[in-house]
Amino acid sequence: MTERTATIASRVGLHARPAAIFAEAAADLPVEVTIARLGEPAEDALDAASILALMGLGAAQGDVVVLRAEGDGADAALESLVRILETDHDA
Amino acid sequence: MHTYSGVGVTPGRVVGPVRVMPPAIAAPPAGEQREGTTTAEAAAGNLRSAAAVVKEELRGRAAKATGDGKAVLEATALMAADPMLLKSAVKLIDAGASAQRAIWEAGDGVAAMLLDLGGYMAERSHDVLDVRARIVAQLRGVPAPGIPDADAPFILVADDLAPADTATLDPAKVLALVTAGGGPQSHTAIIARNLGLPAVVAAAGVGELADGDEIFVDGGRGVVTTDPGDAEREAASRWAEQVSRLAGFDGVGRLADGHRIPLLANVGGAKDAVAAAAANAEGVGLLRTEFCFLGHDTEPGHDEQVAAYKGVFDAFPGKKVVVRTLDAGADKPLPFLTDATEPNPALGVRGFRTDGTSPGVLARQLAAIADAAGQSRADVWVMAPMIATADEAASFAALCTAAGLQTPGVMVEVPSAALTARHILDHAEFASLGTNDLTQYTMAADRQLGPLAALNDPWQPGVLALVQATVEGSRAQARHTGGPGRAPKPVGVCGESAADPALAVVLAGLGVTTLSMSARAIPAVSAVLRSVTAETAGSLARLAVSAPSAAEARSRVRARLPVLDELGL
């Protein structure tokens, strides 16, 4: 299991366009990625490829989330997703 | 040949084939089970392929769209095949539900979750419900809800249109709009006026029309006819020639005797303003500032607002631009200002009233307007929507003065404002009648409801009497404060009623000083105003106000304006 934390950079938080960009990128990866707020148990983590789950997570700008994945390519996959979260797509 | 009568909202005569807007998708019955022969795997498979088709359809539409519409469609496409949505539907299928019922309930669950989150998320719950309906339509093999796609131009026949349909309505494809529901102030009517499409609303029975039926639409008289004959075809081709006669406006609104009635444009942003200036509008009588706020989940910043307003002001150097401050609430909710759970939003905290619940937003908007005005050459006036009392007018005027704005005014939409205009105008420098809302509030009839279309008619003598009361209030205020010879403060009309050429004559006759409308309506209004003197307009106004009904008022006035028939209006 690989874990990475990321701080949400988008002004509107993780919804609308930023969530669409992130969910689409997560769906295109070879591994399954989950997302949870920092400090929440791993078993409550949500499917990172679900735009609806991301909207339900309600992460605001500055919130910290944990991404988790397993298997080959997990490191690279998480690295690419962290980059998306730490970019302000509304800028 | 069969004729359906409705309310004409935009003049124009066309013949063309019908395309029916598919009806809303009905819910699959609660508790609907999978048929015995369908396995859970097969049902889940059907659901996934239907979802994939809907996703691709929405993607295709997103590719053709631009701006905000594109981003919304892209996000909606992702929702269609969302893993969480499908997973919860498949769980219900495994428990025995049919695929349709499963996605329906899963959609309900997700929409409820988003509604609970409130604000921007709550607005997105509509997208989830739309996606769910599309998937069910795909599973049923029926057309998806929404405006149909067709290669050849058609006449769109619908129950009613929603604001969201505007984004997908292609004016190059749609010849005319005909709806069974909706009233003259409904969204369908507003869309039709903005696009200049002939339209008839509240035409009971048009639901019987089918795809491919050829019909004749007369948007001036409010009539739809099936199996058009030679007379109808000739009327349509005469209209097509006429359009060029009504194509232009020379920039001087006046009556036959030279009495000036400046004709201004209603605009919702810089793009509209540039088009209105090109159409020779004499200024802007209503700048709706919601464009700067809608779709935002937080208040736009000062610089963003200044740039947006300046874009409009720069289109009208040396001309008047009347800015309406933020009119959130009722049919235009804003997550950071209005409470979506109000039981009766049209009578709730909307317009100027939001300054009481969210103080600061209005003051900051006025500061931005003042800054933009200082950087441009337009003559900037500001007015507050939903003013009901002289005290509110005084508070608004004080805010304007504090921001350095010289010409504060009020919208007259609430009947009490019309009846107490004399006192309101002690504080405000002008009044502008918003006849759409004034009609809705005078008649206690929701502007969106088709069954109330006859009540929701600005020709109602009760509404005209309030226009008259406002003009008289302004004259009384001038007499009281300045003595004889002092000019009354201006009373304009910026509701869509100004776009009805016959009603424009009545409004001028009642003493209204300016008319503001969709820029497209100006040439026809100008042509008709030029056919009457101030004296004739005054006598037509008296005729309308004293009529026993809206229908009688309209037909009395129309009968005395032969120019309407000549121009096909």
CSV table of C-alpha atoms in Angstrom, one decimal, chain A residues 11-12 15-17 20 23-24 47 49-53 55-56, chain B residues 59 78-79 82-85 110 113 117 120-121 124 128 297-298:
chain,number,residue,atom,x,y,z
A,11,ARG,CA,-10.0,28.1,-4.6
A,12,VAL,CA,-13.4,26.4,-4.9
A,15,HIS,CA,-15.5,20.1,-6.8
A,16,ALA,CA,-16.8,21.5,-10.1
A,17,ARG,CA,-14.0,21.6,-12.7
A,20,ALA,CA,-13.9,16.5,-12.9
A,23,ALA,CA,-11.8,12.0,-11.3
A,24,GLU,CA,-11.0,11.6,-14.9
A,47,ASP,CA,-13.2,5.9,-4.9
A,49,ALA,CA,-12.5,8.1,-9.8
A,50,SER,CA,-16.0,9.0,-8.7
A,51,ILE,CA,-16.8,12.7,-9.2
A,52,LEU,CA,-19.9,12.3,-7.0
A,53,ALA,CA,-17.8,10.8,-4.2
A,55,MET,CA,-18.2,16.2,-4.3
A,56,GLY,CA,-19.5,14.4,-1.2
B,59,ARG,CA,-19.3,14.2,-24.0
B,78,LEU,CA,-18.6,12.0,-15.8
B,79,MET,CA,-21.6,11.6,-13.4
B,82,ASP,CA,-19.8,7.5,-12.0
B,83,PRO,CA,-18.4,4.4,-10.2
B,84,MET,CA,-20.2,5.3,-6.9
B,85,LEU,CA,-23.5,5.9,-8.6
B,110,VAL,CA,-26.7,10.9,-4.4
B,113,MET,CA,-26.4,13.7,-0.3
B,117,LEU,CA,-24.2,19.7,1.6
B,120,TYR,CA,-23.0,24.9,-4.9
B,121,MET,CA,-23.3,21.1,-4.3
B,124,ARG,CA,-25.5,20.1,-8.8
B,128,VAL,CA,-27.5,14.0,-11.1
B,297,ASP,CA,-20.2,29.9,-5.0
B,298,THR,CA,-18.5,33.0,-3.4
